[in-house]
Short mmCIF file of C-alpha atoms in Angstrom, two decimals:
data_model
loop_
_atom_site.label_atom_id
_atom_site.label_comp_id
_atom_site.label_asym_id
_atom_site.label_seq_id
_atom_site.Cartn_x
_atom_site.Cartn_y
_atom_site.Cartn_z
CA UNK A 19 -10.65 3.56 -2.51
CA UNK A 20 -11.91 0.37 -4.23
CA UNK A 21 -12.65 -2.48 -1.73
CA UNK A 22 -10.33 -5.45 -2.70
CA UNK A 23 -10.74 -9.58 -1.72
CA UNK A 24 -8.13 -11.79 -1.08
CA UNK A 25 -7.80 -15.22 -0.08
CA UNK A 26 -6.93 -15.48 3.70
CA UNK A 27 -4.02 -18.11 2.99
CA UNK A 28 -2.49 -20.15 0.19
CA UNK A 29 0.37 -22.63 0.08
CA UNK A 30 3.25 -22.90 -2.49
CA UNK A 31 5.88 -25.60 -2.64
CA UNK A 32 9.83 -23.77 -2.68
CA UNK A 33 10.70 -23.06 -6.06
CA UNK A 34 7.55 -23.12 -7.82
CA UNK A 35 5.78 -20.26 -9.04
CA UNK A 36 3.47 -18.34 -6.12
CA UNK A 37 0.51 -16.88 -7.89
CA UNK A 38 -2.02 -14.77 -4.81
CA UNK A 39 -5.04 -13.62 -6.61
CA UNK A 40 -6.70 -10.08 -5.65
CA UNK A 41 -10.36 -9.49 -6.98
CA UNK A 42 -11.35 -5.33 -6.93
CA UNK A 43 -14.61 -5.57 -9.00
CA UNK A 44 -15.19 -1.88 -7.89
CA UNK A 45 -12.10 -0.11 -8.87
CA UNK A 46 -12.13 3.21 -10.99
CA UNK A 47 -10.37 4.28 -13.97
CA UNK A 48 -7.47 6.60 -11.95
CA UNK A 49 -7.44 3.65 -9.23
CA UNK A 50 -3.89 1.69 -9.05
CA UNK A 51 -3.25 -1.82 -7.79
CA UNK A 52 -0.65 -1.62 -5.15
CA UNK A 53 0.96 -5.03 -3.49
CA UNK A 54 2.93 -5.26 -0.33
CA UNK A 55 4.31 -8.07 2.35
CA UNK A 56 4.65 -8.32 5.72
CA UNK A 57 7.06 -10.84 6.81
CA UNK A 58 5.92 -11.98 10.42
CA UNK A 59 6.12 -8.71 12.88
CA UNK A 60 8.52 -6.38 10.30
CA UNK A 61 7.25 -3.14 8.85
CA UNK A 62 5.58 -4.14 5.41
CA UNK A 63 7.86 -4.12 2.11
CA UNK A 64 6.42 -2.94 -1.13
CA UNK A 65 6.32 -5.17 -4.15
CA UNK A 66 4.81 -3.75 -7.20
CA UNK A 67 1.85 -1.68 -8.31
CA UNK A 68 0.57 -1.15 -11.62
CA UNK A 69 -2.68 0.29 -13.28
CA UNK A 70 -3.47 -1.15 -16.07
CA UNK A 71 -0.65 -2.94 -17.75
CA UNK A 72 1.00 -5.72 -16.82
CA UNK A 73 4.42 -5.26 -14.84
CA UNK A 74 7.49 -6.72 -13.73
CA UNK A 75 10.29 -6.22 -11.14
CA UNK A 76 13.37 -7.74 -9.19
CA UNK A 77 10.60 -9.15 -7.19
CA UNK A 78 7.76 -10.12 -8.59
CA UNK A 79 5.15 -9.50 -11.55
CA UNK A 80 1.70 -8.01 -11.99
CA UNK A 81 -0.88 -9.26 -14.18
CA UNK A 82 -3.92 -7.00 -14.48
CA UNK A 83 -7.27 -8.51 -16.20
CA UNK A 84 -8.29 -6.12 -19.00
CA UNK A 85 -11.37 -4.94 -17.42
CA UNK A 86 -9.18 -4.19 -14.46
CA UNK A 87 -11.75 -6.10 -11.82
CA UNK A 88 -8.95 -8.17 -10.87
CA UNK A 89 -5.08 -8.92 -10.75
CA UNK A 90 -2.68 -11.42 -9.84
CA UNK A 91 0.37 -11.19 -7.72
CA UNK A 92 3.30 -13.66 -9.52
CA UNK A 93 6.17 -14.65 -7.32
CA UNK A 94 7.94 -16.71 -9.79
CA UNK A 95 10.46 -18.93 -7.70
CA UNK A 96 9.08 -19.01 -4.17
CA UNK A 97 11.37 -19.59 -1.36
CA UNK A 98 10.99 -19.74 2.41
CA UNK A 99 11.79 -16.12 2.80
CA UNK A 100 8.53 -15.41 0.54
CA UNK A 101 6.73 -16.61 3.92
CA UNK A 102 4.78 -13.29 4.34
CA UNK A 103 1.07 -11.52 4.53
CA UNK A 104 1.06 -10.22 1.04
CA UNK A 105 -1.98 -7.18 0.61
CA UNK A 106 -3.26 -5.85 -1.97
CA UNK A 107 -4.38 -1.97 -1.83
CA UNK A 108 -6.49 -0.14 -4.47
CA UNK A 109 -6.04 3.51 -4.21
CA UNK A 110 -5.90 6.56 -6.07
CA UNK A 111 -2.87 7.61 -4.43
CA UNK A 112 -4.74 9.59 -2.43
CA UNK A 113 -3.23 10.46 1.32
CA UNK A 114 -3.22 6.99 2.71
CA UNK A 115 -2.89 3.01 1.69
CA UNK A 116 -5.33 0.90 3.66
CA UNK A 117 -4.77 -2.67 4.42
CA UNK A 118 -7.41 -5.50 4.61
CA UNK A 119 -6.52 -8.51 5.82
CA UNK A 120 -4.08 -10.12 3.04
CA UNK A 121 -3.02 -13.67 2.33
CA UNK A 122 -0.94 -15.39 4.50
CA UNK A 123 1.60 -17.17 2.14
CA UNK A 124 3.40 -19.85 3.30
CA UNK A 125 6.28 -21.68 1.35
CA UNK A 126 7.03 -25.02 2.38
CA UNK A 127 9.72 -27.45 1.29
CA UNK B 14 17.65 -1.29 6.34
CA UNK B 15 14.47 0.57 4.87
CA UNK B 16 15.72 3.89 5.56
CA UNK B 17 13.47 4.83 7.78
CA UNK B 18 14.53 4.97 11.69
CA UNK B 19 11.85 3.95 14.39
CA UNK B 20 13.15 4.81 18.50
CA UNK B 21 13.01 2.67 20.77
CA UNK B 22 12.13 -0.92 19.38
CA UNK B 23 10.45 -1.98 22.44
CA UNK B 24 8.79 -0.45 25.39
CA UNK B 25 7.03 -1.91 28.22
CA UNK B 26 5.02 0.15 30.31
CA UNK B 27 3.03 0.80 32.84
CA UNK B 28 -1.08 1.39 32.38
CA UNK B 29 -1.38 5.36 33.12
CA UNK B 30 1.57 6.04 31.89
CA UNK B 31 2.96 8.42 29.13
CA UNK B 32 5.04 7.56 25.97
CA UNK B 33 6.45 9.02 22.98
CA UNK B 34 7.60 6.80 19.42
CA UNK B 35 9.91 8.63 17.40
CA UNK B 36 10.04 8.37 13.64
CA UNK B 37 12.79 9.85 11.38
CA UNK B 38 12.06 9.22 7.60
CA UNK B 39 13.87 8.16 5.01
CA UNK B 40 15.85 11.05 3.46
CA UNK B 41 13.81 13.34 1.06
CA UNK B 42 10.58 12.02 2.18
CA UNK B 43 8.68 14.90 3.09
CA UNK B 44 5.56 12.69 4.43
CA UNK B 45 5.27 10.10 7.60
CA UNK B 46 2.47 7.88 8.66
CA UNK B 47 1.72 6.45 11.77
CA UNK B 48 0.11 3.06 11.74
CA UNK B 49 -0.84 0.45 14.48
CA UNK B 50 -1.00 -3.15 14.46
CA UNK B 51 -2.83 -4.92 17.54
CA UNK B 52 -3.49 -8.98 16.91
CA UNK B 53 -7.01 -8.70 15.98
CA UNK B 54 -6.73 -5.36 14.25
CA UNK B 55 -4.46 -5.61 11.86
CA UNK B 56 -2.63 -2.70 10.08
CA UNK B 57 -4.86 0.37 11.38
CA UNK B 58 -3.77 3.67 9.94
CA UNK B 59 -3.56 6.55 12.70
CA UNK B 60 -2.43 9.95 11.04
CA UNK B 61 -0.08 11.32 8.59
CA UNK B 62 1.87 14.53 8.37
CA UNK B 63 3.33 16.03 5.31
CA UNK B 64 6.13 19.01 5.50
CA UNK B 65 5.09 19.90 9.10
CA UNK B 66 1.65 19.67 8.45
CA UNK B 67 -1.43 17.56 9.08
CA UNK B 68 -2.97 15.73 6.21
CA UNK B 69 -4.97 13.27 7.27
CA UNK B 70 -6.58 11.50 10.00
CA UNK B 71 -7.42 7.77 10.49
CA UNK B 72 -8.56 5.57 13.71
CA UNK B 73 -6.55 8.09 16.34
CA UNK B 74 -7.89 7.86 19.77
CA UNK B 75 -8.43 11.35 21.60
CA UNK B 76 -5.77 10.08 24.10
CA UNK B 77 -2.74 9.71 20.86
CA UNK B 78 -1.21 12.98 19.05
CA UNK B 79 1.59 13.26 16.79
CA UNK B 80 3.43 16.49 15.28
CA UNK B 81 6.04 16.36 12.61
CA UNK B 82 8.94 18.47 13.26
CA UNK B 83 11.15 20.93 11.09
CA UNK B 84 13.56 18.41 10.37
CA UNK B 85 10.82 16.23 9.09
CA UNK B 86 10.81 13.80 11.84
CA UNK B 87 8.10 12.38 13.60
CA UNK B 88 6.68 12.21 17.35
CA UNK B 89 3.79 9.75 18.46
CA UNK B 90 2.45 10.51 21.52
CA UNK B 91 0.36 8.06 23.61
CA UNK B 92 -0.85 9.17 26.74
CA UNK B 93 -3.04 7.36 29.85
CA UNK B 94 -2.12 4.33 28.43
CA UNK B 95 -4.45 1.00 28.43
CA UNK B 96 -3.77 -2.50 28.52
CA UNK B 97 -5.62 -2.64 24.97
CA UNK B 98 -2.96 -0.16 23.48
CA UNK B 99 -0.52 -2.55 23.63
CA UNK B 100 0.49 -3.03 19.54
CA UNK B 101 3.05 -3.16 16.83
CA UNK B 102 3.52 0.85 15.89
CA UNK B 103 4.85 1.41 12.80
CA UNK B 104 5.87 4.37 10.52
CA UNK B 105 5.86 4.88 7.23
CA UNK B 106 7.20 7.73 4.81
CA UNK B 107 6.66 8.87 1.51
CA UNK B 108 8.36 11.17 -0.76
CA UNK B 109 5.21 12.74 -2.24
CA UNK B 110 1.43 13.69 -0.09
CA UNK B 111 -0.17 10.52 -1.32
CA UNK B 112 0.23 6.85 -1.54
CA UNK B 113 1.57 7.07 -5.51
CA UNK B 114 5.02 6.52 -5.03
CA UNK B 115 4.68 3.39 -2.45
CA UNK B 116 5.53 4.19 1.51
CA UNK B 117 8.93 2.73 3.11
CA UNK B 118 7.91 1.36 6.65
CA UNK B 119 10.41 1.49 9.45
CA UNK B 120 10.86 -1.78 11.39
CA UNK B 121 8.36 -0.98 14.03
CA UNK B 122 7.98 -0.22 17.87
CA UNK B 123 6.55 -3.22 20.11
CA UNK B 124 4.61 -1.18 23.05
CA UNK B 125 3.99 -3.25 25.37
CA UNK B 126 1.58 -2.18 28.53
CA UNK B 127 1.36 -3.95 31.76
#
């Protein structure tokens, strides 16, 4: 699996637009982008995942860069309960997801 | 509630000792993975099972085993337990044998060892 770089924490004001960068510079052409949370000590939640194309849920969006060397995580209208570790995971879907160390988020008033 | 069931949700025991984490996954998930979370560890993958069966291995001390049972839930064993072993253990499940179709993590089990 493609080794992935995250900052280790960002801010974002409540109600403003959370954007958590992920570079992967070394992932492969049958290599997805996967994004999950951890809110402080609960099992982590996925998000989203994509692999080349851009995509959107009830929770958030993902914008992959054409070349696919890196993506963006979009939480559009933060709120304190966004508070989390958010990780991003490039695999293949092989047998396991393996977590670096994420971005600690943290939404503030 | 994720789905996925995770007994007991703390534990504090004694160094030596024996303990077992029980798993059940959500329904129709045919695979569950163990993982463990220590403070300066982060999220460590241990082992997975799919259908009953062993599919892959991660950071798994000798002293740790696991089986998956015909009713597709899960048993973490931990054995001559160390102060260092204390962690967040969590399970995950999936419906297919690989990470495709995203995992649904249970809520954890805080071991605690004293």
């Amino acid at each position: 699996d493609a080794k992935t770089t995250q900052p280790p924490s960002m801010d974002c004001a409540e109600g403003r637009a959370a954007n958590l960068p992920c570079n992967h510079s070394t992932i492969s052409g049958n290599e997805y982008v996967y994004w999950y949370r951890q809110i402080h000590s609960q099992g982590p939640q996925y998000i989203i995942h994509g692999l080349k194309n851009n995509e959107t849920n009830e929770m958030a969006s993902l914008i992959i860069t054409e070349d696919r060397k890196s993506s963006t995580l979009i939480l559009p209208h933060a709120t304190l309960r966004d508070t989390a570790v958010y990780y991003c995971i490039v695999t293949g879907g092989g047998n396991k997801l393996t977590f670096g160390t994420g971005t600690q988020l943290k939404v503030e008033l | 509630d994720s789905g996925v069931t995770q007994t007991p949700k703390h534990l504090i025991t004694a160094t030596g000792q024996r303990v077992t984490l029980r798993c059940s996954p959500r329904s129709g998930d045919l695979s569950v993975y163990w993982y463990q979370q220590s403070l300066d560890q982060g999220l460590q993958f241990l082992i997975q099972y799919y259908n009953g069966e062993e599919r892959a291995k991660g950071n798994i001390l000798e002293r740790f085993s696991a089986q998956q049972f015909p009713d597709l839930h899960s048993e973490l064993n931990l054995s001559s337990l160390e102060l260092g072993d204390s962690a967040l253990y969590f399970c995950a499940s999936s419906v297919s044998e690989g990470a495709f179709y995203g995992y649904t993590f249970g809520s954890g089990t805080r071991l605690t060892v004293v």
